[in-house]
mmCIF file with all atom_site columns, C-alpha atoms in Angstrom:
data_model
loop_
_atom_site.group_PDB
_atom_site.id
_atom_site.type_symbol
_atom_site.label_atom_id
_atom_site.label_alt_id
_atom_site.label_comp_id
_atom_site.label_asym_id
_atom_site.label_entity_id
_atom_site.label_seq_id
_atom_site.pdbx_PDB_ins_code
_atom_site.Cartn_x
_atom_site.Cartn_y
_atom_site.Cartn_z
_atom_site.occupancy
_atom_site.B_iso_or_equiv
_atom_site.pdbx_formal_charge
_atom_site.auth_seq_id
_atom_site.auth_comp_id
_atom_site.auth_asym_id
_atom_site.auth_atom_id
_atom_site.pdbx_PDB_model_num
ATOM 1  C CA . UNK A 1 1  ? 0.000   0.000  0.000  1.00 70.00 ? 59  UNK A CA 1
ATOM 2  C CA . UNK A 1 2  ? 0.909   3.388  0.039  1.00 77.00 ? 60  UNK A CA 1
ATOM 3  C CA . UNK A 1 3  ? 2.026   5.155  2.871  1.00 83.00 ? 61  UNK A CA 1
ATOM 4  C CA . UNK A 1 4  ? 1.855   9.254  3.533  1.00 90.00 ? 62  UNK A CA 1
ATOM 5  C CA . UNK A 1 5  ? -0.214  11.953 3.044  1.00 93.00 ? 63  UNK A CA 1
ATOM 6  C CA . UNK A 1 6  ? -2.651  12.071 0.227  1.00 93.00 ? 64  UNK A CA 1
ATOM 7  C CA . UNK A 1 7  ? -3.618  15.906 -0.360 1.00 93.00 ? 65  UNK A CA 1
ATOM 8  C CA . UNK A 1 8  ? -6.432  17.021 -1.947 1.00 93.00 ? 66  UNK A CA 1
ATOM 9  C CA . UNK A 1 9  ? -7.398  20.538 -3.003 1.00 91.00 ? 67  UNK A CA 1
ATOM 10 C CA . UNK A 1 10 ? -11.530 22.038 -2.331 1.00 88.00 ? 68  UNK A CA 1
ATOM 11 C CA . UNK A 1 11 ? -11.833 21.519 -5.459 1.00 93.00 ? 69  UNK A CA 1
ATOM 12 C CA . UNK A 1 12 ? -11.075 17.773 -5.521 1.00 92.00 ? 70  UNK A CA 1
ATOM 13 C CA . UNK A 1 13 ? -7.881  18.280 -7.342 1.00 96.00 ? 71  UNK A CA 1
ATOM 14 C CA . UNK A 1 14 ? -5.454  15.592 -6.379 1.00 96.00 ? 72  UNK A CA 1
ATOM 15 C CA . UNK A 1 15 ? -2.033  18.078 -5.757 1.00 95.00 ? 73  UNK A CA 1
ATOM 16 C CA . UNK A 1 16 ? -0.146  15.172 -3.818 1.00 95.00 ? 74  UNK A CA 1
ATOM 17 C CA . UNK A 1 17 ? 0.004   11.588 -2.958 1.00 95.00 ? 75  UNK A CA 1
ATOM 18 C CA . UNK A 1 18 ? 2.787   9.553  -0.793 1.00 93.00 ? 76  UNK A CA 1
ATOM 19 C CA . UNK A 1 19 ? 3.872   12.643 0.549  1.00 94.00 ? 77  UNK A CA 1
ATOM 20 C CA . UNK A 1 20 ? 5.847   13.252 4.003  1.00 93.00 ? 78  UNK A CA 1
ATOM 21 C CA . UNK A 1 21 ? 4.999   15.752 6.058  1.00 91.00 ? 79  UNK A CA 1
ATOM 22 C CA . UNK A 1 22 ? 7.484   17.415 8.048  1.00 89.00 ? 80  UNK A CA 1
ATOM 23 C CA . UNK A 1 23 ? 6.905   17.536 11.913 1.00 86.00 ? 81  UNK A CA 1
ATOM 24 C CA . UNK A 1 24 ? 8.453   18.620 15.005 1.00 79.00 ? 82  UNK A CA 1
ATOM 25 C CA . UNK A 1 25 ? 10.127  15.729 17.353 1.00 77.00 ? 83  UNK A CA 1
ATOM 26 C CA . UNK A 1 26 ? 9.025   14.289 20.196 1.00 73.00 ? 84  UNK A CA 1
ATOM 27 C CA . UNK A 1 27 ? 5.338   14.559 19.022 1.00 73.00 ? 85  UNK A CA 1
ATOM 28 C CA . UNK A 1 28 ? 2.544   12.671 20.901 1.00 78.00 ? 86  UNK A CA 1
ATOM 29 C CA . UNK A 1 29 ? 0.963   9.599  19.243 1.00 82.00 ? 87  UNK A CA 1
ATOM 30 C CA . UNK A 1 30 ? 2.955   9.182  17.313 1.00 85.00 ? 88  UNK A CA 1
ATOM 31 C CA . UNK A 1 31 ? 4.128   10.210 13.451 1.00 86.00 ? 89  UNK A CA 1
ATOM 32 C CA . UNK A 1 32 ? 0.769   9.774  11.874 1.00 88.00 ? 90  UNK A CA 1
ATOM 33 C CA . UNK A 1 33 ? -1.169  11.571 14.298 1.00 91.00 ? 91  UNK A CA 1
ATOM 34 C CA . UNK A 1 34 ? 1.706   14.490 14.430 1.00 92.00 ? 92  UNK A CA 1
ATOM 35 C CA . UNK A 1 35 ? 0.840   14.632 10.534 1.00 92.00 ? 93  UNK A CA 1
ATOM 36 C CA . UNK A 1 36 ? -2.424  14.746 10.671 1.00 93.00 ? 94  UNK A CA 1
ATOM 37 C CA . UNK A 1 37 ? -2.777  17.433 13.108 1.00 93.00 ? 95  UNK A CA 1
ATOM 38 C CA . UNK A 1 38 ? -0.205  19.701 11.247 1.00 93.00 ? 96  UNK A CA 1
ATOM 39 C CA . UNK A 1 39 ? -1.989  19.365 7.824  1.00 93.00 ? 97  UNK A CA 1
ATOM 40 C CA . UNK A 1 40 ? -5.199  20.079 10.121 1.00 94.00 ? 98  UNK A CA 1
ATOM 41 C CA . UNK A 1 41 ? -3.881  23.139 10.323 1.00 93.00 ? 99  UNK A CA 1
ATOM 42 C CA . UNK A 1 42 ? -4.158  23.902 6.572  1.00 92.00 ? 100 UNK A CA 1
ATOM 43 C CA . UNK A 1 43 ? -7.863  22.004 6.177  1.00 90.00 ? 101 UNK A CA 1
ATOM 44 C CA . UNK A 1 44 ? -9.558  18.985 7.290  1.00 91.00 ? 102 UNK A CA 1
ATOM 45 C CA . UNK A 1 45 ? -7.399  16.105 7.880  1.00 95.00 ? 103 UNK A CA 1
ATOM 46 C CA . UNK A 1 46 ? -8.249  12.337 8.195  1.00 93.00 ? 104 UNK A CA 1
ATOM 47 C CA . UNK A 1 47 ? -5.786  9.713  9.641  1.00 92.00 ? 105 UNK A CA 1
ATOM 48 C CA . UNK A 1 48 ? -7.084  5.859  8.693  1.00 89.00 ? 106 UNK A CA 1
ATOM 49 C CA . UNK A 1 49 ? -5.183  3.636  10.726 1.00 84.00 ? 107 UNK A CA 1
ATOM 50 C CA . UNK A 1 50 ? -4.578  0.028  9.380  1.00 80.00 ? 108 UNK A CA 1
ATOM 51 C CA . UNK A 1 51 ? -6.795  -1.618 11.822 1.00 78.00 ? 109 UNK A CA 1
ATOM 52 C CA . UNK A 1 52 ? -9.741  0.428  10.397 1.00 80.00 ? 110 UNK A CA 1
ATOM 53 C CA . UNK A 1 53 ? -9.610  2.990  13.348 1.00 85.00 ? 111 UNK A CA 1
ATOM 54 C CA . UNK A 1 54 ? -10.161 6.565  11.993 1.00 90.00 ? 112 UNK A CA 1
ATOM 55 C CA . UNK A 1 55 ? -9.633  10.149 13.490 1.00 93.00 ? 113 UNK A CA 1
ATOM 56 C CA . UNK A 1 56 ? -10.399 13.600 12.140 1.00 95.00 ? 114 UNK A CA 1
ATOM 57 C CA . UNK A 1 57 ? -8.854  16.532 12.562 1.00 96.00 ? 115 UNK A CA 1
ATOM 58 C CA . UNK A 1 58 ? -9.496  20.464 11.964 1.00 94.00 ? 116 UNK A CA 1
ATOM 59 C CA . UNK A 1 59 ? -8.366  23.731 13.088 1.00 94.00 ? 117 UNK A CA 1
ATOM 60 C CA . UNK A 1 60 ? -10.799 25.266 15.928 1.00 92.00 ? 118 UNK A CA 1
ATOM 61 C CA . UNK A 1 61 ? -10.343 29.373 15.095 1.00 91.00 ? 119 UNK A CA 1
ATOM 62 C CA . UNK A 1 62 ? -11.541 30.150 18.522 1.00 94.00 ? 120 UNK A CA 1
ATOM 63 C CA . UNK A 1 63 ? -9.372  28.544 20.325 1.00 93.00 ? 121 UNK A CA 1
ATOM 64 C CA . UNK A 1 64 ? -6.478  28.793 17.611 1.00 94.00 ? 122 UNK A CA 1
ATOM 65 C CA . UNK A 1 65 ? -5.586  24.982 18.244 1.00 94.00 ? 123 UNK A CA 1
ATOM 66 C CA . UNK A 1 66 ? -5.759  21.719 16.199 1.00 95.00 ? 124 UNK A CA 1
ATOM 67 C CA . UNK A 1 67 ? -8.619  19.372 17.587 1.00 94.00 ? 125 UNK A CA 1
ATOM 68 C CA . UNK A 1 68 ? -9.634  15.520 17.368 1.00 92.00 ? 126 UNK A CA 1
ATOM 69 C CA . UNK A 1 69 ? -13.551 16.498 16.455 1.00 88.00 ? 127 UNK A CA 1
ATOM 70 C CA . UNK A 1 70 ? -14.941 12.979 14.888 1.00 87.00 ? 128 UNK A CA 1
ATOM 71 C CA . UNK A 1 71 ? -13.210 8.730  15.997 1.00 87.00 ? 129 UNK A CA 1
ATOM 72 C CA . UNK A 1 72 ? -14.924 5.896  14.801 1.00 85.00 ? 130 UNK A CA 1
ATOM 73 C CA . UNK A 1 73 ? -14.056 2.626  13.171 1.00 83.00 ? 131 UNK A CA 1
ATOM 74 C CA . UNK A 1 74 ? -15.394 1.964  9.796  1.00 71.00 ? 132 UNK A CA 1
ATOM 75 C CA . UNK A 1 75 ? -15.549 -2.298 10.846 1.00 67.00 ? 133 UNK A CA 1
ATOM 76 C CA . UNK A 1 76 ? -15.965 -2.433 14.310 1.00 63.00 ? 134 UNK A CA 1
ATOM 77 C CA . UNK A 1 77 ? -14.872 -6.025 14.729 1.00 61.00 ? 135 UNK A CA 1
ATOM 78 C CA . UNK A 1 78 ? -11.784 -4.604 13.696 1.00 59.00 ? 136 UNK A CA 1
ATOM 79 C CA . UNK A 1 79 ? -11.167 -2.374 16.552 1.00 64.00 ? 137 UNK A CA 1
ATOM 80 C CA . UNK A 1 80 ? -10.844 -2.610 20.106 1.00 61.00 ? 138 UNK A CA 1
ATOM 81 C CA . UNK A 1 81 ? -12.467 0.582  20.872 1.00 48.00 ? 139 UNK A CA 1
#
Protein backbone atom coordinates (compact mmCIF):
# COMPACT_ATOMS: atom_id res chain seq x y z
CA UNK A 1 0.00 0.00 0.00
CA UNK A 2 0.91 3.39 0.04
CA UNK A 3 2.03 5.16 2.87
CA UNK A 4 1.85 9.25 3.53
CA UNK A 5 -0.21 11.95 3.04
CA UNK A 6 -2.65 12.07 0.23
CA UNK A 7 -3.62 15.91 -0.36
CA UNK A 8 -6.43 17.02 -1.95
CA UNK A 9 -7.40 20.54 -3.00
CA UNK A 10 -11.53 22.04 -2.33
CA UNK A 11 -11.83 21.52 -5.46
CA UNK A 12 -11.07 17.77 -5.52
CA UNK A 13 -7.88 18.28 -7.34
CA UNK A 14 -5.45 15.59 -6.38
CA UNK A 15 -2.03 18.08 -5.76
CA UNK A 16 -0.15 15.17 -3.82
CA UNK A 17 0.00 11.59 -2.96
CA UNK A 18 2.79 9.55 -0.79
CA UNK A 19 3.87 12.64 0.55
CA UNK A 20 5.85 13.25 4.00
CA UNK A 21 5.00 15.75 6.06
CA UNK A 22 7.48 17.42 8.05
CA UNK A 23 6.91 17.54 11.91
CA UNK A 24 8.45 18.62 15.00
CA UNK A 25 10.13 15.73 17.35
CA UNK A 26 9.03 14.29 20.20
CA UNK A 27 5.34 14.56 19.02
CA UNK A 28 2.54 12.67 20.90
CA UNK A 29 0.96 9.60 19.24
CA UNK A 30 2.96 9.18 17.31
CA UNK A 31 4.13 10.21 13.45
CA UNK A 32 0.77 9.77 11.87
CA UNK A 33 -1.17 11.57 14.30
CA UNK A 34 1.71 14.49 14.43
CA UNK A 35 0.84 14.63 10.53
CA UNK A 36 -2.42 14.75 10.67
CA UNK A 37 -2.78 17.43 13.11
CA UNK A 38 -0.20 19.70 11.25
CA UNK A 39 -1.99 19.36 7.82
CA UNK A 40 -5.20 20.08 10.12
CA UNK A 41 -3.88 23.14 10.32
CA UNK A 42 -4.16 23.90 6.57
CA UNK A 43 -7.86 22.00 6.18
CA UNK A 44 -9.56 18.99 7.29
CA UNK A 45 -7.40 16.11 7.88
CA UNK A 46 -8.25 12.34 8.20
CA UNK A 47 -5.79 9.71 9.64
CA UNK A 48 -7.08 5.86 8.69
CA UNK A 49 -5.18 3.64 10.73
CA UNK A 50 -4.58 0.03 9.38
CA UNK A 51 -6.79 -1.62 11.82
CA UNK A 52 -9.74 0.43 10.40
CA UNK A 53 -9.61 2.99 13.35
CA UNK A 54 -10.16 6.56 11.99
CA UNK A 55 -9.63 10.15 13.49
CA UNK A 56 -10.40 13.60 12.14
CA UNK A 57 -8.85 16.53 12.56
CA UNK A 58 -9.50 20.46 11.96
CA UNK A 59 -8.37 23.73 13.09
CA UNK A 60 -10.80 25.27 15.93
CA UNK A 61 -10.34 29.37 15.10
CA UNK A 62 -11.54 30.15 18.52
CA UNK A 63 -9.37 28.54 20.32
CA UNK A 64 -6.48 28.79 17.61
CA UNK A 65 -5.59 24.98 18.24
CA UNK A 66 -5.76 21.72 16.20
CA UNK A 67 -8.62 19.37 17.59
CA UNK A 68 -9.63 15.52 17.37
CA UNK A 69 -13.55 16.50 16.46
CA UNK A 70 -14.94 12.98 14.89
CA UNK A 71 -13.21 8.73 16.00
CA UNK A 72 -14.92 5.90 14.80
CA UNK A 73 -14.06 2.63 13.17
CA UNK A 74 -15.39 1.96 9.80
CA UNK A 75 -15.55 -2.30 10.85
CA UNK A 76 -15.96 -2.43 14.31
CA UNK A 77 -14.87 -6.03 14.73
CA UNK A 78 -11.78 -4.60 13.70
CA UNK A 79 -11.17 -2.37 16.55
CA UNK A 80 -10.84 -2.61 20.11
CA UNK A 81 -12.47 0.58 20.87
Amino acid sequence: GLDGATIVNTNGKLLAAGAIVSIDGGSENGGRTAAAKQLAKYGFAIKISEDGYIQCYGYNNDTKKVENFLNFCWQKWMCDV
